[in-house]
Short mmCIF file of C-alpha atoms in Angstrom, two decimals:
data_model
loop_
_atom_site.label_atom_id
_atom_site.label_comp_id
_atom_site.label_asym_id
_atom_site.label_seq_id
_atom_site.Cartn_x
_atom_site.Cartn_y
_atom_site.Cartn_z
CA MET A 1 143.27 64.51 123.84
CA SER A 2 140.34 65.16 121.52
CA GLN A 3 140.31 63.39 118.18
CA PRO A 4 140.20 65.71 115.12
CA ASP A 5 136.48 65.11 114.51
CA THR A 6 135.38 65.26 118.16
CA ILE A 7 135.51 67.54 121.20
CA THR A 8 136.04 65.92 124.61
CA LEU A 9 135.23 67.40 128.01
CA GLU A 10 136.40 65.19 130.86
CA ASN A 11 137.01 65.13 134.60
CA GLN A 12 137.15 62.35 137.20
CA TYR A 13 133.36 61.86 137.01
CA LEU A 14 132.21 62.41 133.43
CA ARG A 15 133.41 62.18 129.86
CA LEU A 16 131.39 64.00 127.19
CA VAL A 17 132.26 63.64 123.52
CA LEU A 18 130.71 66.04 121.00
CA SER A 19 130.87 65.98 117.23
CA ARG A 20 133.02 68.74 115.79
CA HIS A 21 130.86 68.66 112.65
CA ASP A 22 127.42 69.38 114.12
CA GLY A 23 127.71 69.65 117.93
CA THR A 24 125.74 66.50 118.72
CA ILE A 25 126.57 64.70 121.96
CA GLN A 26 127.90 61.33 120.84
CA ARG A 27 129.11 59.88 124.12
CA ILE A 28 128.37 60.40 127.82
CA GLU A 29 130.34 58.17 130.18
CA ASN A 30 130.08 57.85 133.94
CA ILE A 31 133.78 57.22 134.54
CA PRO A 32 133.74 55.67 138.06
CA SER A 33 131.00 53.18 137.15
CA GLY A 34 131.99 52.66 133.52
CA LEU A 35 128.39 53.19 132.38
CA HIS A 36 127.56 54.82 129.04
CA LEU A 37 124.33 56.77 128.60
CA ILE A 38 124.53 56.84 124.80
CA GLN A 39 125.07 53.37 123.37
CA THR A 40 124.80 54.10 119.64
CA PRO A 41 125.17 57.69 118.39
CA ALA A 42 122.28 58.46 116.06
CA PRO A 43 122.15 61.10 113.31
CA GLY A 44 120.13 64.25 113.80
CA SER A 45 120.38 67.80 115.06
CA PRO A 46 121.10 68.39 118.78
CA TRP A 47 118.17 70.86 118.88
CA ARG A 48 114.78 71.64 117.32
CA VAL A 49 113.24 75.13 117.24
CA GLU A 50 109.53 75.85 116.86
CA LEU A 51 108.71 78.98 114.86
CA LEU A 52 105.33 80.72 114.79
CA GLY A 53 104.04 82.16 111.54
CA PRO A 54 101.83 85.27 111.08
CA ASP A 55 98.67 83.20 111.60
CA ASP A 56 100.20 81.30 114.56
CA THR A 57 100.89 78.20 112.48
CA SER A 58 103.93 76.38 113.82
CA LEU A 59 106.99 75.02 112.08
CA TRP A 60 109.64 72.86 113.74
CA VAL A 61 113.10 73.52 112.32
CA GLU A 62 116.24 71.45 112.93
CA GLU A 63 118.33 72.27 109.86
CA PHE A 64 121.33 74.57 109.93
CA THR A 65 123.61 75.97 107.25
CA SER A 66 126.85 76.23 109.24
CA PHE A 67 128.28 75.21 112.61
CA GLU A 68 131.29 76.30 114.60
CA ALA A 69 132.73 75.30 117.96
CA THR A 70 135.23 77.33 119.95
CA GLY A 71 137.04 76.56 123.18
CA ALA A 72 139.75 74.31 124.52
CA MET A 73 140.02 71.33 126.80
CA GLY A 74 142.02 73.40 129.28
CA ASP A 75 139.03 75.50 130.33
CA GLN A 76 136.64 72.50 130.19
CA ALA A 77 134.04 74.48 128.24
CA ILE A 78 133.01 74.72 124.62
CA THR A 79 130.89 77.36 122.86
CA LEU A 80 128.66 76.19 120.01
CA ARG A 81 126.96 78.21 117.27
CA TRP A 82 124.55 77.07 114.57
CA GLN A 83 123.51 79.41 111.75
CA THR A 84 120.20 78.70 110.01
CA ALA A 85 118.44 79.88 106.86
CA HIS A 86 115.25 80.63 108.82
CA GLY A 87 116.30 83.92 110.39
CA PHE A 88 117.68 82.66 113.69
CA VAL A 89 120.94 81.46 115.23
CA VAL A 90 121.26 78.88 118.02
CA GLU A 91 124.05 79.48 120.53
CA GLY A 92 125.07 76.99 123.21
CA ARG A 93 127.69 76.30 125.82
CA VAL A 94 128.74 73.05 127.48
CA ALA A 95 130.85 73.33 130.62
CA LEU A 96 132.34 70.69 132.92
CA ALA A 97 134.24 72.00 135.95
CA ALA A 98 137.21 70.01 137.24
CA ASP A 99 135.54 68.86 140.47
CA ASP A 100 131.88 68.72 139.41
CA PRO A 101 129.95 65.49 138.60
CA ASN A 102 127.52 67.58 136.53
CA ALA A 103 128.02 69.01 133.06
CA ARG A 104 126.05 72.24 132.47
CA LEU A 105 124.44 73.01 129.14
CA SER A 106 123.18 76.51 128.29
CA ILE A 107 121.19 77.44 125.18
CA ALA A 108 119.86 80.57 123.48
CA VAL A 109 118.15 81.46 120.20
CA VAL A 110 118.97 84.80 118.56
CA ALA A 111 116.26 85.79 116.08
CA ASP A 112 116.09 88.31 113.25
CA ALA A 113 113.33 90.93 113.23
CA GLY A 114 110.01 89.36 112.31
CA VAL A 115 110.98 85.84 113.48
CA ARG A 116 108.92 84.51 116.40
CA ILE A 117 110.47 81.76 118.51
CA ASP A 118 107.96 79.60 120.41
CA LYS A 119 110.12 76.78 121.84
CA ILE A 120 113.51 75.13 121.63
CA GLU A 121 114.06 71.42 122.25
CA CYS A 122 117.60 71.00 123.57
CA PRO A 123 119.56 68.97 124.42
CA ILE A 124 118.39 66.02 122.36
CA LEU A 125 120.17 62.85 123.54
CA ARG A 126 119.76 60.04 121.01
CA GLY A 127 120.88 56.44 121.04
CA ILE A 128 120.24 55.62 124.71
CA GLY A 129 120.18 51.89 125.46
CA ASP A 130 120.42 49.58 128.46
CA LEU A 131 123.10 50.72 130.86
CA SER A 132 124.24 47.30 132.07
CA ASP A 133 123.92 43.59 131.38
CA ARG A 134 124.29 42.82 135.11
CA ALA A 135 121.42 44.87 136.54
CA ASP A 136 118.10 46.33 135.45
CA SER A 137 118.18 49.78 133.92
CA CYS A 138 115.55 52.01 135.56
CA LEU A 139 114.03 55.33 134.59
CA VAL A 140 112.59 57.45 137.42
CA HIS A 141 110.45 60.29 136.06
CA PRO A 142 108.29 62.91 137.86
CA GLN A 143 105.26 62.35 135.60
CA GLY A 144 102.16 62.78 137.77
CA THR A 145 103.12 61.66 141.26
CA GLY A 146 106.22 59.88 139.93
CA PHE A 147 106.92 56.69 137.99
CA LEU A 148 109.65 54.06 138.00
CA PHE A 149 109.99 52.31 134.65
CA ARG A 150 112.05 49.13 134.80
CA ARG A 151 113.94 48.28 131.59
CA PRO A 152 112.33 51.05 129.48
CA LEU A 153 114.25 49.90 126.39
CA ASP A 154 112.08 46.75 126.44
CA LEU A 155 108.98 48.36 127.96
CA PHE A 156 108.59 51.35 125.62
CA GLU A 157 107.61 50.96 121.96
CA PRO A 158 108.24 53.26 118.98
CA GLU A 159 105.51 55.68 117.92
CA PRO A 160 102.69 55.77 116.94
CA VAL A 161 101.73 53.28 119.66
CA ARG A 162 100.64 54.59 123.06
CA ARG A 163 103.53 52.92 124.91
CA GLN A 164 106.21 55.17 123.45
CA GLY A 165 107.04 56.48 126.90
CA LEU A 166 106.99 60.13 127.93
CA ARG A 167 107.29 62.07 124.68
CA TYR A 168 105.77 65.32 125.98
CA SER A 169 105.67 65.67 129.77
CA PRO A 170 105.01 69.32 130.71
CA TYR A 171 106.25 71.04 133.86
CA PRO A 172 104.83 72.38 136.15
CA GLU A 173 101.96 69.93 135.97
CA GLY A 174 101.47 67.18 138.54
CA TYR A 175 98.65 65.28 136.85
CA ASN A 176 99.33 64.82 133.12
CA GLY A 177 102.86 66.12 133.34
CA SER A 178 105.95 66.58 135.49
CA SER A 179 105.75 67.77 139.07
CA LEU A 180 109.56 68.12 139.40
CA GLN A 181 112.35 69.26 137.09
CA PHE A 182 114.59 66.19 137.02
CA MET A 183 114.67 62.58 135.93
CA THR A 184 117.23 59.85 136.42
CA TYR A 185 118.31 56.78 134.48
CA TYR A 186 120.40 54.26 136.39
CA ALA A 187 121.53 50.64 136.67
CA GLU A 188 120.47 49.28 140.04
CA GLY A 189 123.38 49.25 142.47
CA GLN A 190 125.90 50.41 139.86
CA GLY A 191 125.33 54.09 139.15
CA GLY A 192 123.67 56.13 136.48
CA PHE A 193 122.83 59.58 135.17
CA TYR A 194 121.03 62.67 136.43
CA LEU A 195 119.10 64.83 133.92
CA ALA A 196 117.68 68.07 135.29
CA ALA A 197 116.80 71.70 134.70
CA HIS A 198 118.11 73.79 137.59
CA ASP A 199 115.52 76.52 137.12
CA PRO A 200 114.52 78.68 140.13
CA THR A 201 112.02 80.57 137.93
CA LEU A 202 109.86 77.41 137.46
CA ALA A 203 109.43 78.22 133.77
CA MET A 204 107.27 76.15 131.44
CA LYS A 205 109.21 73.22 130.00
CA TRP A 206 108.85 69.56 128.99
CA LEU A 207 110.93 66.64 130.35
CA ASN A 208 110.85 63.80 127.84
CA PHE A 209 112.16 60.23 127.77
CA PHE A 210 110.80 57.86 125.13
CA LYS A 211 111.59 55.30 122.45
CA SER A 212 112.50 56.75 119.06
CA PRO A 213 111.42 55.27 115.70
CA VAL A 214 114.87 53.68 115.25
CA GLY A 215 114.42 51.60 118.41
CA TYR A 216 116.68 53.35 120.91
CA LEU A 217 115.67 55.56 123.80
CA GLU A 218 115.80 59.33 123.54
CA SER A 219 115.79 62.09 126.16
CA THR A 220 115.04 65.76 125.50
CA PHE A 221 114.16 69.01 127.27
CA ILE A 222 111.80 71.51 125.62
CA HIS A 223 111.90 75.13 126.78
CA GLN A 224 108.94 77.49 126.29
CA ASN A 225 109.54 81.10 125.28
CA PRO A 226 107.79 83.36 127.83
CA ASP A 227 107.70 86.31 125.39
CA ILE A 228 106.84 85.28 121.84
CA GLN A 229 107.47 88.54 120.04
CA PRO A 230 109.09 89.15 116.64
CA GLY A 231 112.85 89.34 116.98
CA THR A 232 113.03 88.74 120.75
CA GLY A 233 114.57 85.28 120.48
CA LEU A 234 114.86 83.02 123.53
CA ASP A 235 117.66 83.02 126.09
CA VAL A 236 116.97 80.06 128.39
CA PRO A 237 117.87 81.50 131.83
CA TYR A 238 118.86 78.23 133.50
CA PRO A 239 121.21 75.34 132.71
CA VAL A 240 120.33 71.75 131.91
CA LEU A 241 122.51 69.39 133.93
CA ILE A 242 123.78 65.97 132.85
CA GLY A 243 125.35 64.35 135.89
CA ALA A 244 126.98 61.15 137.09
CA LEU A 245 125.33 59.10 139.87
CA PHE A 246 127.17 56.43 141.81
CA GLU A 247 124.67 54.54 143.99
CA GLY A 248 122.27 53.27 141.36
CA SER A 249 119.08 54.42 143.07
CA TRP A 250 116.51 57.18 142.67
CA TYR A 251 117.26 58.47 146.18
CA GLU A 252 120.63 59.81 145.08
CA ALA A 253 119.10 61.83 142.24
CA ALA A 254 116.37 63.18 144.54
CA ASP A 255 118.98 64.29 147.06
#
């Protein structure tokens, strides 16, 4: 059962725990392997929205005035809604089917007339640490022709140094960005997690995995609005998947 201040979605593969106060993802557990993606829940909004002003100046907004969550554990899905004072509303949905190792996150921004939405960064997963004390934690990322980062919690450094990790990795871009739409973080031989945009439209996006200023790892997806017009908002037409992996290798995520 969910605790009063949290919302839990769970099946035989995954357990996701969200805050009932602000919708942040506080816990992601790979149940068969016992691995936890988020080690220490960190404060902060689960999204950031970039607005464009009349002269194309940008403003990143992550504050909201109210939040509500609706849904029940029985249908394994929750609908989230954040109201802001900047003329837009963020609406999301997190679903976990009974027999699926992947949770699916959908997101949309509904804007008032005159508000121009450039991008939304969502989900923002904070507080990621080492997955295991018995095996190396590895990040496989499609930056350029592909990288494997061993123990990124120790390898990456907080900004403003150049070894922060992959803070902004654009897709589709196979040289200074991502050539594929997924990344994976796993403990060798134990299991891990699959993070991906299942987007057949190949839309512009960023796949990011880096060390935050507080010293933990952070993973985010940024979605570009293809039609930046006043009042059009942004309905991201594909889900972001957070999945459980069981082999502890990059081959499983690629498959």
